[in-house]
Amino acid sequence: MSGTETKPPMKPTDVDVLIIGAGPAGAMAAAQLQRGGFKLLVVEKQTFPRFVIGESLLPHTMDLLKEVGLLEVVEKCDFMKKTGAVFMRGNQVCNFDFANQSGAGWSYTYQVPRAEFDKAVADAVQARGVDFRYGHSVAAVNFSDAHAEVALDQPDGTQRKVTARFVLDCSGYGRVLPRLLDLEAPSKYPVRESLFTHVTGDVRPPEREQGKIWVCVHPGGAWIWIIPFSNGHTSVGVVATPEFFAHFPGEPAEQLRAIVMSDPNAAARLADMQFVFPPQRIKGYACSVKKFFGPQFALAGNATEFLDPVFSSGVTLAMESGLRAAQVLTRQLQGQPVDWQTEYADHVMQGVNTFRAYVSAWYDDRLPTILFASQRNPDIMRQICSVLAGYVWDKSNPYVTQADRALGLLAKISGTMARAATD
Ligand SMILES: Cc1cc2nc3c(=O)[nH]c(=O)nc-3n(C[C@H](O)[C@H](O)[C@H](O)COP(=O)(O)OP(=O)(O)OC[C@H]3O[C@@H](n4cnc5c(N)ncnc54)[C@H](O)[C@@H]3O)c2cc1C
């Protein structure tokens, strides 16, 4: 056969990119791709507003929202300003203010009820002309040389098929393509679970301290988050191993109340708390994947890897990956050469791995040793503050580039000093 083989004409595709999920990763990707003039379809299983956990943002999200022209939308929402993070263990306190970073990052961000935040962002992207279909769930995806064929379950119970040049999976905990394409990989973290709700009756600290997240280390080994919202409600949650929860028998509401009341710092603030809705539980949320992309697909946000909620990194990583995937995809669809591994996967993993070093150091006690030391080096604390603000791609910060080693050394020094002080 000659080399001039003729291929059958390509079936015209319905859309250039089909995005699964309208959470932070999907909305961010849609906002960026819309600028390239592509035909997009965002399919979302639920109807918005919908509840999802993950309410404390990091300052780096402000850069990301600004980059796609969505910051103004969020600024108008009147969310609670988050100016830092306070870690507490008994009478030990480590108070980070985002104004004290080593880099030139944003000095604040927001505490957001996700139902409102995700809807505001998605609506703004939809208003730019992007086709959003709520109540549509991706049931199957078949890839051929020319396109991907996606089967959608529609709200009326019927199924429709859509063809797309590329599928971007931003389905979060739905993990659509990891499940369908057997991309799931086990997380390296032990199983932890979380019990959470929103409450009223939170006695908040005054002024600039009001909007900070509190992370309280419970005497029994769990940790508790306290995230205040501008609507008067406060998000309260506990993260622990199943063994820890087993020490608190009863219904979830009794369990949560008993755990909160047995931590001195949380109890002082939440003594009068009333639950806004019955506490909910999520188990074994840490996840990972074998790969982030293939010839006609990529994964972003929680559909890739989720570590742990302790540093509120999830939405930041979801937005960064959604934006980055859309930037690489834009050039691919324009016919330019792209390298998904170096330009996308390696970049996302740089951020994930930096947070991973901090999560590991949190649970093996190196980070608490550093944070609750009686003497702390202010320059180093500013570098750590930049990481906690989400600037995990800043190559000038040694607490990013050599996070694990730097935290290990610092914990040793802090531990030695603490022992010397008690001798
Ligand atoms: C206990 C806990 C506490 C957390 N706290 C924080 C925090 O304080 N700050 C923070 O930044 N992060 C936090 N996170 C992480 C945060 O929840 C996630 O990282 C974030 O929501 C990921 O965004 P996403 O866009 O990837 O996915 P999501 O926000 O989950 O959005 C995915 C969307 O895809 C849709 N979808 C799913 N399946 C399908 C389908 N088949 N078809 C169509 N649509 C589909 C879903 O309905 C959903 O709306 C926390 C996580 C846990 C478990």
GROMACS .gro file of C-alpha atoms and ligand atoms in nm:
model
  476
    1MET     CA    1   0.000   0.000   0.000
    2SER     CA    2   0.123   0.347  -0.079
    3GLY     CA    3   0.191   0.603   0.192
    4THR     CA    4  -0.098   0.815   0.071
    5GLU     CA    5  -0.361   0.618   0.258
    6THR     CA    6  -0.688   0.810   0.275
    7LYS     CA    7  -0.869   0.817   0.609
    8PRO     CA    8  -1.245   0.836   0.631
    9PRO     CA    9  -1.363   1.193   0.694
   10MET     CA   10  -1.361   1.277   1.060
   11LYS     CA   11  -1.699   1.285   1.229
   12PRO     CA   12  -1.751   1.646   1.328
   13THR     CA   13  -1.738   1.664   1.705
   14ASP     CA   14  -2.010   1.829   1.910
   15VAL     CA   15  -1.768   2.018   2.131
   16ASP     CA   16  -1.396   2.085   2.157
   17VAL     CA   17  -1.377   2.016   2.529
   18LEU     CA   18  -1.618   1.841   2.761
   19ILE     CA   19  -1.551   1.927   3.125
   20ILE     CA   20  -1.687   1.691   3.390
   21GLY     CA   21  -1.783   1.881   3.708
   22ALA     CA   22  -1.851   2.248   3.780
   23GLY     CA   23  -1.655   2.275   4.110
   24PRO     CA   24  -1.347   2.497   4.144
   25ALA     CA   25  -1.131   2.288   3.906
   26GLY     CA   26  -1.396   2.268   3.633
   27ALA     CA   27  -1.505   2.633   3.657
   28MET     CA   28  -1.145   2.751   3.648
   29ALA     CA   29  -1.067   2.538   3.342
   30ALA     CA   30  -1.384   2.655   3.166
   31ALA     CA   31  -1.303   3.022   3.236
   32GLN     CA   32  -0.957   2.984   3.084
   33LEU     CA   33  -1.065   2.774   2.781
   34GLN     CA   34  -1.350   3.013   2.704
   35ARG     CA   35  -1.088   3.279   2.632
   36GLY     CA   36  -0.949   3.059   2.355
   37GLY     CA   37  -1.288   3.063   2.181
   38PHE     CA   38  -1.337   2.686   2.206
   39LYS     CA   39  -1.674   2.515   2.207
   40LEU     CA   40  -1.716   2.390   2.563
   41LEU     CA   41  -1.965   2.181   2.752
   42VAL     CA   42  -1.957   2.162   3.132
   43VAL     CA   43  -2.163   1.872   3.265
   44GLU     CA   44  -2.245   1.872   3.636
   45LYS     CA   45  -2.420   1.585   3.811
   46GLN     CA   46  -2.584   1.797   4.079
   47THR     CA   47  -2.780   2.121   4.067
   48PHE     CA   48  -2.616   2.427   4.218
   49PRO     CA   49  -2.614   2.548   4.490
   50ARG     CA   50  -2.499   2.218   4.643
   51PHE     CA   51  -2.314   2.147   4.967
   52VAL     CA   52  -1.955   2.035   4.949
   53ILE     CA   53  -1.690   2.042   5.220
   54GLY     CA   54  -1.368   2.244   5.174
   55GLU     CA   55  -1.448   2.596   5.286
   56SER     CA   56  -1.123   2.763   5.386
   57LEU     CA   57  -0.934   2.909   5.089
   58LEU     CA   58  -0.564   2.996   5.072
   59PRO     CA   59  -0.438   3.338   4.957
   60HIS     CA   60  -0.291   3.194   4.634
   61THR     CA   61  -0.647   3.135   4.510
   62MET     CA   62  -0.674   3.514   4.480
   63ASP     CA   63  -0.397   3.514   4.215
   64LEU     CA   64  -0.573   3.234   4.028
   65LEU     CA   65  -0.916   3.398   4.038
   66LYS     CA   66  -0.759   3.725   3.922
   67GLU     CA   67  -0.582   3.553   3.632
   68VAL     CA   68  -0.913   3.435   3.482
   69GLY     CA   69  -1.102   3.755   3.567
   70LEU     CA   70  -1.315   3.604   3.844
   71LEU     CA   71  -1.173   3.780   4.148
   72GLU     CA   72  -1.422   4.066   4.130
   73VAL     CA   73  -1.711   3.819   4.135
   74VAL     CA   74  -1.580   3.663   4.456
   75GLU     CA   75  -1.492   3.999   4.616
   76LYS     CA   76  -1.855   4.106   4.569
   77CYS     CA   77  -1.989   3.804   4.760
   78ASP     CA   78  -1.921   3.948   5.105
   79PHE     CA   79  -1.750   3.632   5.231
   80MET     CA   80  -1.557   3.636   5.561
   81LYS     CA   81  -1.203   3.768   5.513
   82LYS     CA   82  -0.949   3.505   5.617
   83THR     CA   83  -0.626   3.670   5.735
   84GLY     CA   84  -0.437   3.371   5.866
   85ALA     CA   85  -0.433   3.041   6.053
   86VAL     CA   86  -0.403   2.978   6.425
   87PHE     CA   87  -0.272   2.643   6.547
   88MET     CA   88  -0.347   2.556   6.911
   89ARG     CA   89  -0.253   2.272   7.145
   90GLY     CA   90  -0.358   2.320   7.506
   91ASN     CA   91  -0.205   2.651   7.606
   92GLN     CA   92   0.040   2.655   7.314
   93VAL     CA   93  -0.046   2.881   7.021
   94CYS     CA   94   0.112   2.948   6.682
   95ASN     CA   95  -0.061   3.237   6.510
   96PHE     CA   96   0.015   3.290   6.139
   97ASP     CA   97  -0.091   3.615   5.977
   98PHE     CA   98  -0.078   3.610   5.598
   99ALA     CA   99   0.057   3.968   5.617
  100ASN     CA  100   0.382   3.812   5.747
  101GLN     CA  101   0.495   3.602   5.451
  102SER     CA  102   0.847   3.576   5.308
  103GLY     CA  103   0.713   3.634   4.956
  104ALA     CA  104   0.485   3.902   4.816
  105GLY     CA  105   0.168   3.693   4.839
  106TRP     CA  106  -0.187   3.805   4.913
  107SER     CA  107  -0.236   3.894   5.280
  108TYR     CA  108  -0.592   3.762   5.287
  109THR     CA  109  -0.841   3.535   5.120
  110TYR     CA  110  -1.190   3.410   5.216
  111GLN     CA  111  -1.377   3.155   5.426
  112VAL     CA  112  -1.653   3.041   5.189
  113PRO     CA  113  -1.967   2.830   5.224
  114ARG     CA  114  -1.895   2.627   4.911
  115ALA     CA  115  -2.258   2.616   4.799
  116GLU     CA  116  -2.244   2.994   4.747
  117PHE     CA  117  -1.883   3.018   4.632
  118ASP     CA  118  -1.904   2.744   4.367
  119LYS     CA  119  -2.234   2.880   4.236
  120ALA     CA  120  -2.106   3.238   4.213
  121VAL     CA  121  -1.797   3.129   4.020
  122ALA     CA  122  -1.983   2.885   3.791
  123ASP     CA  123  -2.257   3.141   3.718
  124ALA     CA  124  -1.997   3.401   3.621
  125VAL     CA  125  -1.834   3.158   3.377
  126GLN     CA  126  -2.173   3.059   3.237
  127ALA     CA  127  -2.255   3.429   3.188
  128ARG     CA  128  -1.958   3.447   2.951
  129GLY     CA  129  -2.138   3.206   2.721
  130VAL     CA  130  -2.011   2.866   2.837
  131ASP     CA  131  -2.271   2.587   2.814
  132PHE     CA  132  -2.331   2.440   3.163
  133ARG     CA  133  -2.566   2.141   3.199
  134TYR     CA  134  -2.669   2.072   3.557
  135GLY     CA  135  -2.828   1.742   3.662
  136HIS     CA  136  -2.626   1.569   3.388
  137SER     CA  137  -2.403   1.284   3.494
  138VAL     CA  138  -2.125   1.126   3.289
  139ALA     CA  139  -2.200   0.752   3.275
  140ALA     CA  140  -1.943   0.628   3.021
  141VAL     CA  141  -1.661   0.754   2.801
  142ASN     CA  142  -1.523   0.583   2.491
  143PHE     CA  143  -1.211   0.711   2.324
  144SER     CA  144  -1.138   0.660   1.951
  145ASP     CA  145  -0.858   0.806   1.736
  146ALA     CA  146  -1.070   1.102   1.638
  147HIS     CA  147  -1.266   1.192   1.947
  148ALA     CA  148  -1.415   1.088   2.279
  149GLU     CA  149  -1.777   0.975   2.293
  150VAL     CA  150  -1.935   1.062   2.626
  151ALA     CA  151  -2.264   0.911   2.747
  152LEU     CA  152  -2.461   1.151   2.965
  153ASP     CA  153  -2.747   1.055   3.198
  154GLN     CA  154  -2.996   1.340   3.166
  155PRO     CA  155  -3.238   1.466   3.433
  156ASP     CA  156  -3.538   1.315   3.246
  157GLY     CA  157  -3.387   0.966   3.271
  158THR     CA  158  -3.277   0.950   2.907
  159GLN     CA  159  -2.921   0.915   2.786
  160ARG     CA  160  -2.752   1.136   2.529
  161LYS     CA  161  -2.418   1.093   2.354
  162VAL     CA  162  -2.180   1.384   2.300
  163THR     CA  163  -1.854   1.375   2.109
  164ALA     CA  164  -1.561   1.587   2.221
  165ARG     CA  165  -1.205   1.642   2.100
  166PHE     CA  166  -1.090   1.631   2.463
  167VAL     CA  167  -1.233   1.540   2.803
  168LEU     CA  168  -1.118   1.725   3.116
  169ASP     CA  169  -1.219   1.534   3.427
  170CYS     CA  170  -1.282   1.775   3.716
  171SER     CA  171  -1.531   1.545   3.888
  172GLY     CA  172  -1.372   1.567   4.235
  173TYR     CA  173  -1.477   1.285   4.465
  174GLY     CA  174  -1.683   1.146   4.169
  175ARG     CA  175  -1.347   1.042   4.014
  176VAL     CA  176  -1.516   0.959   3.684
  177LEU     CA  177  -1.219   0.880   3.457
  178PRO     CA  178  -1.001   0.726   3.733
  179ARG     CA  179  -1.284   0.473   3.784
  180LEU     CA  180  -1.377   0.419   3.418
  181LEU     CA  181  -1.016   0.393   3.295
  182ASP     CA  182  -0.878   0.203   3.594
  183LEU     CA  183  -0.645   0.486   3.692
  184GLU     CA  184  -0.708   0.465   4.067
  185ALA     CA  185  -0.397   0.426   4.283
  186PRO     CA  186  -0.398   0.374   4.659
  187SER     CA  187  -0.317   0.671   4.882
  188LYS     CA  188  -0.009   0.632   5.100
  189TYR     CA  189  -0.189   0.781   5.401
  190PRO     CA  190  -0.364   0.576   5.668
  191VAL     CA  191  -0.743   0.594   5.662
  192ARG     CA  192  -0.874   0.902   5.840
  193GLU     CA  193  -1.226   1.026   5.865
  194SER     CA  194  -1.394   1.355   5.928
  195LEU     CA  195  -1.712   1.452   6.111
  196PHE     CA  196  -1.838   1.806   6.048
  197THR     CA  197  -2.128   2.048   6.043
  198HIS     CA  198  -2.208   2.419   6.055
  199VAL     CA  199  -2.296   2.577   6.390
  200THR     CA  200  -2.428   2.898   6.539
  201GLY     CA  201  -2.319   3.037   6.876
  202ASP     CA  202  -1.946   3.060   6.799
  203VAL     CA  203  -1.777   3.320   7.023
  204ARG     CA  204  -1.527   3.471   6.780
  205PRO     CA  205  -1.209   3.664   6.851
  206PRO     CA  206  -1.221   4.035   6.760
  207GLU     CA  207  -1.118   4.229   6.448
  208ARG     CA  208  -0.844   4.088   6.222
  209GLU     CA  209  -0.835   3.767   6.426
  210GLN     CA  210  -1.203   3.701   6.359
  211GLY     CA  211  -1.169   3.544   6.016
  212LYS     CA  212  -0.867   3.319   6.079
  213ILE     CA  213  -0.908   2.944   6.068
  214TRP     CA  214  -0.840   2.770   6.401
  215VAL     CA  215  -0.677   2.429   6.398
  216CYS     CA  216  -0.700   2.281   6.749
  217VAL     CA  217  -0.493   1.975   6.835
  218HIS     CA  218  -0.718   1.761   7.052
  219PRO     CA  219  -0.550   1.598   7.356
  220GLY     CA  220  -0.655   1.254   7.223
  221GLY     CA  221  -0.471   1.295   6.890
  222ALA     CA  222  -0.740   1.435   6.658
  223TRP     CA  223  -0.754   1.788   6.524
  224ILE     CA  224  -1.052   2.022   6.497
  225TRP     CA  225  -1.112   2.298   6.241
  226ILE     CA  226  -1.312   2.612   6.318
  227ILE     CA  227  -1.394   2.820   6.010
  228PRO     CA  228  -1.611   3.129   6.059
  229PHE     CA  229  -1.844   3.253   5.783
  230SER     CA  230  -1.986   3.602   5.733
  231ASN     CA  231  -2.345   3.467   5.757
  232GLY     CA  232  -2.299   3.398   6.131
  233HIS     CA  233  -2.250   3.025   6.080
  234THR     CA  234  -1.920   2.853   6.157
  235SER     CA  235  -1.790   2.532   6.004
  236VAL     CA  236  -1.667   2.289   6.268
  237GLY     CA  237  -1.507   1.954   6.189
  238VAL     CA  238  -1.293   1.684   6.344
  239VAL     CA  239  -1.033   1.478   6.159
  240ALA     CA  240  -0.906   1.158   6.318
  241THR     CA  241  -0.849   0.786   6.274
  242PRO     CA  242  -1.148   0.549   6.315
  243GLU     CA  243  -0.985   0.432   6.644
  244PHE     CA  244  -1.008   0.784   6.787
  245PHE     CA  245  -1.378   0.812   6.696
  246ALA     CA  246  -1.442   0.474   6.862
  247HIS     CA  247  -1.366   0.639   7.197
  248PHE     CA  248  -1.672   0.862   7.151
  249PRO     CA  249  -1.983   0.643   7.131
  250GLY     CA  250  -2.325   0.763   7.022
  251GLU     CA  251  -2.489   0.935   6.728
  252PRO     CA  252  -2.271   1.164   6.512
  253ALA     CA  253  -2.415   1.475   6.684
  254GLU     CA  254  -2.326   1.340   7.031
  255GLN     CA  255  -1.984   1.236   6.909
  256LEU     CA  256  -1.900   1.571   6.756
  257ARG     CA  257  -2.020   1.765   7.062
  258ALA     CA  258  -1.823   1.541   7.301
  259ILE     CA  259  -1.504   1.571   7.095
  260VAL     CA  260  -1.531   1.951   7.065
  261MET     CA  261  -1.611   1.992   7.434
  262SER     CA  262  -1.312   1.780   7.536
  263ASP     CA  263  -1.067   2.014   7.367
  264PRO     CA  264  -1.005   2.322   7.585
  265ASN     CA  265  -0.961   2.573   7.301
  266ALA     CA  266  -1.255   2.456   7.089
  267ALA     CA  267  -1.476   2.422   7.397
  268ALA     CA  268  -1.405   2.779   7.511
  269ARG     CA  269  -1.521   2.913   7.177
  270LEU     CA  270  -1.805   2.671   7.100
  271ALA     CA  271  -1.964   2.607   7.443
  272ASP     CA  272  -2.300   2.739   7.314
  273MET     CA  273  -2.291   2.588   6.965
  274GLN     CA  274  -2.610   2.474   6.796
  275PHE     CA  275  -2.590   2.251   6.489
  276VAL     CA  276  -2.729   2.402   6.168
  277PHE     CA  277  -2.758   2.055   6.010
  278PRO     CA  278  -2.687   1.705   6.142
  279PRO     CA  279  -2.312   1.630   6.138
  280GLN     CA  280  -2.191   1.449   5.828
  281ARG     CA  281  -1.910   1.200   5.799
  282ILE     CA  282  -1.657   1.140   5.521
  283LYS     CA  283  -1.427   0.839   5.546
  284GLY     CA  284  -1.106   0.753   5.365
  285TYR     CA  285  -1.102   1.059   5.141
  286ALA     CA  286  -0.728   1.046   5.059
  287CYS     CA  287  -0.683   0.927   4.700
  288SER     CA  288  -0.433   0.911   4.417
  289VAL     CA  289  -0.408   0.817   4.049
  290LYS     CA  290  -0.166   0.628   3.823
  291LYS     CA  291  -0.149   0.910   3.569
  292PHE     CA  292  -0.285   1.260   3.517
  293PHE     CA  293  -0.344   1.257   3.141
  294GLY     CA  294  -0.380   1.052   2.825
  295PRO     CA  295  -0.403   1.134   2.453
  296GLN     CA  296  -0.755   1.283   2.477
  297PHE     CA  297  -0.806   1.345   2.844
  298ALA     CA  298  -0.662   1.504   3.155
  299LEU     CA  299  -0.761   1.502   3.519
  300ALA     CA  300  -0.764   1.810   3.746
  301GLY     CA  301  -0.850   1.889   4.108
  302ASN     CA  302  -0.961   1.613   4.341
  303ALA     CA  303  -1.000   1.377   4.046
  304THR     CA  304  -0.619   1.350   4.066
  305GLU     CA  305  -0.483   1.337   4.417
  306PHE     CA  306  -0.622   1.446   4.754
  307LEU     CA  307  -0.398   1.437   5.057
  308ASP     CA  308  -0.560   1.570   5.370
  309PRO     CA  309  -0.759   1.875   5.479
  310VAL     CA  310  -0.520   2.002   5.750
  311PHE     CA  311  -0.367   2.285   5.545
  312SER     CA  312  -0.681   2.372   5.343
  313SER     CA  313  -0.492   2.300   5.020
  314GLY     CA  314  -0.770   2.126   4.821
  315VAL     CA  315  -0.937   2.418   4.645
  316THR     CA  316  -0.601   2.585   4.575
  317LEU     CA  317  -0.470   2.269   4.408
  318ALA     CA  318  -0.801   2.223   4.224
  319MET     CA  319  -0.789   2.577   4.083
  320GLU     CA  320  -0.419   2.568   3.997
  321SER     CA  321  -0.455   2.233   3.818
  322GLY     CA  322  -0.775   2.337   3.638
  323LEU     CA  323  -0.610   2.653   3.512
  324ARG     CA  324  -0.282   2.485   3.419
  325ALA     CA  325  -0.456   2.200   3.234
  326ALA     CA  326  -0.662   2.456   3.039
  327GLN     CA  327  -0.349   2.652   2.944
  328VAL     CA  328  -0.171   2.343   2.810
  329LEU     CA  329  -0.488   2.223   2.635
  330THR     CA  330  -0.540   2.562   2.471
  331ARG     CA  331  -0.205   2.534   2.298
  332GLN     CA  332  -0.268   2.169   2.204
  333LEU     CA  333  -0.602   2.253   2.042
  334GLN     CA  334  -0.433   2.537   1.857
  335GLY     CA  335  -0.200   2.280   1.702
  336GLN     CA  336   0.109   2.368   1.903
  337PRO     CA  337   0.337   2.100   2.052
  338VAL     CA  338   0.281   2.043   2.423
  339ASP     CA  339   0.435   1.818   2.686
  340TRP     CA  340   0.166   1.723   2.937
  341GLN     CA  341   0.417   1.553   3.164
  342THR     CA  342   0.650   1.845   3.225
  343GLU     CA  343   0.409   2.131   3.166
  344TYR     CA  344   0.118   1.985   3.361
  345ALA     CA  345   0.170   1.670   3.570
  346ASP     CA  346   0.514   1.767   3.705
  347HIS     CA  347   0.392   2.117   3.783
  348VAL     CA  348   0.087   1.996   3.976
  349MET     CA  349   0.294   1.733   4.159
  350GLN     CA  350   0.541   2.002   4.270
  351GLY     CA  351   0.255   2.165   4.464
  352VAL     CA  352   0.109   1.835   4.584
  353ASN     CA  353   0.449   1.712   4.703
  354THR     CA  354   0.522   2.031   4.894
  355PHE     CA  355   0.192   1.999   5.079
  356ARG     CA  356   0.259   1.628   5.123
  357ALA     CA  357   0.580   1.709   5.312
  358TYR     CA  358   0.382   1.934   5.548
  359VAL     CA  359   0.098   1.683   5.594
  360SER     CA  360   0.349   1.407   5.678
  361ALA     CA  361   0.531   1.639   5.919
  362TRP     CA  362   0.198   1.730   6.081
  363TYR     CA  363   0.105   1.370   6.157
  364ASP     CA  364   0.453   1.249   6.259
  365ASP     CA  365   0.476   1.540   6.504
  366ARG     CA  366   0.767   1.727   6.340
  367LEU     CA  367   0.546   2.020   6.245
  368PRO     CA  368   0.371   2.052   6.584
  369THR     CA  369   0.720   2.045   6.743
  370ILE     CA  370   0.814   2.340   6.520
  371LEU     CA  371   0.488   2.534   6.550
  372PHE     CA  372   0.457   2.500   6.928
  373ALA     CA  373   0.824   2.562   7.009
  374SER     CA  374   0.874   2.833   7.269
  375GLN     CA  375   1.132   3.005   7.046
  376ARG     CA  376   1.069   3.039   6.673
  377ASN     CA  377   1.286   3.205   6.410
  378PRO     CA  378   1.071   3.483   6.256
  379ASP     CA  379   1.232   3.455   5.911
  380ILE     CA  380   1.166   3.082   5.896
  381MET     CA  381   0.810   3.132   6.020
  382ARG     CA  382   0.755   3.378   5.734
  383GLN     CA  383   0.876   3.115   5.486
  384ILE     CA  384   0.642   2.855   5.638
  385CYS     CA  385   0.362   3.113   5.633
  386SER     CA  386   0.409   3.153   5.255
  387VAL     CA  387   0.362   2.778   5.214
  388LEU     CA  388   0.048   2.787   5.430
  389ALA     CA  389  -0.075   3.069   5.205
  390GLY     CA  390  -0.054   2.831   4.908
  391TYR     CA  391   0.268   2.956   4.746
  392VAL     CA  392   0.398   2.603   4.699
  393TRP     CA  393   0.549   2.672   4.357
  394ASP     CA  394   0.784   2.945   4.483
  395LYS     CA  395   1.131   2.809   4.403
  396SER     CA  396   1.299   3.086   4.606
  397ASN     CA  397   1.155   2.946   4.932
  398PRO     CA  398   1.370   2.667   5.084
  399TYR     CA  399   1.062   2.554   5.281
  400VAL     CA  400   0.914   2.475   4.936
  401THR     CA  401   1.211   2.339   4.745
  402GLN     CA  402   1.353   2.130   5.031
  403ALA     CA  403   1.040   2.109   5.243
  404ASP     CA  404   1.089   1.763   5.389
  405ARG     CA  405   1.458   1.811   5.474
  406ALA     CA  406   1.410   2.165   5.607
  407LEU     CA  407   1.118   2.061   5.830
  408GLY     CA  408   1.314   1.760   5.957
  409LEU     CA  409   1.617   1.972   6.053
  410LEU     CA  410   1.406   2.245   6.211
  411ALA     CA  411   1.205   1.992   6.414
  412LYS     CA  412   1.531   1.843   6.546
  413ILE     CA  413   1.659   2.186   6.652
  414SER     CA  414   1.322   2.281   6.806
  415GLY     CA  415   1.304   1.949   6.991
  416THR     CA  416   1.662   1.982   7.123
  417MET     CA  417   1.593   2.336   7.244
  418ALA     CA  418   1.271   2.227   7.413
  419ARG     CA  419   1.451   1.944   7.594
  420ALA     CA  420   1.736   2.177   7.701
  421ALA     CA  421   1.482   2.422   7.842
  422THR     CA  422   1.319   2.153   8.058
  423ASP     CA  423   1.650   1.997   8.182
  424LIG     C1  424  -1.301   1.679   5.547
  424LIG     C2  425  -1.250   1.767   5.437
  424LIG     C3  426  -1.224   1.903   5.462
  424LIG     C4  427  -1.174   1.985   5.360
  424LIG     N1  428  -1.146   2.117   5.387
  424LIG     C5  429  -1.091   2.195   5.291
  424LIG     C6  430  -1.062   2.332   5.315
  424LIG     O1  431  -1.084   2.386   5.424
  424LIG     N2  432  -1.008   2.405   5.213
  424LIG     C7  433  -0.982   2.350   5.090
  424LIG     O2  434  -0.932   2.419   5.001
  424LIG     N3  435  -1.014   2.222   5.064
  424LIG     C8  436  -1.065   2.143   5.159
  424LIG     N4  437  -1.098   2.014   5.131
  424LIG     C9  438  -1.078   1.964   4.994
  424LIG    C10  439  -1.188   2.013   4.898
  424LIG     O3  440  -1.311   1.959   4.939
  424LIG    C11  441  -1.158   1.967   4.756
  424LIG     O4  442  -1.020   1.965   4.734
  424LIG    C12  443  -1.221   2.053   4.646
  424LIG     O5  444  -1.360   2.059   4.661
  424LIG    C13  445  -1.184   1.997   4.509
  424LIG     O6  446  -1.247   2.069   4.406
  424LIG     P1  447  -1.282   1.997   4.268
  424LIG     O7  448  -1.328   2.103   4.175
  424LIG     O8  449  -1.169   1.911   4.226
  424LIG     O9  450  -1.399   1.896   4.305
  424LIG     P2  451  -1.546   1.922   4.366
  424LIG    O10  452  -1.551   2.050   4.438
  424LIG    O11  453  -1.580   1.799   4.441
  424LIG    O12  454  -1.637   1.934   4.236
  424LIG    C14  455  -1.656   1.822   4.150
  424LIG    C15  456  -1.793   1.828   4.087
  424LIG    O13  457  -1.805   1.719   3.994
  424LIG    C16  458  -1.937   1.672   3.997
  424LIG     N5  459  -1.944   1.532   3.950
  424LIG    C17  460  -1.906   1.419   4.017
  424LIG     N6  461  -1.930   1.310   3.942
  424LIG    C18  462  -1.985   1.353   3.826
  424LIG    C19  463  -2.035   1.287   3.709
  424LIG     N7  464  -2.034   1.153   3.696
  424LIG     N8  465  -2.086   1.363   3.608
  424LIG    C20  466  -2.090   1.499   3.620
  424LIG     N9  467  -2.047   1.565   3.729
  424LIG    C21  468  -1.994   1.495   3.830
  424LIG    C22  469  -1.977   1.683   4.145
  424LIG    O14  470  -2.117   1.688   4.159
  424LIG    C23  471  -1.905   1.812   4.187
  424LIG    O15  472  -1.991   1.926   4.185
  424LIG    C24  473  -1.150   1.931   5.231
  424LIG    C25  474  -1.175   1.796   5.207
  424LIG    C26  475  -1.223   1.714   5.308
  424LIG    C27  476  -1.249   1.570   5.280
   0.00000   0.00000   0.00000
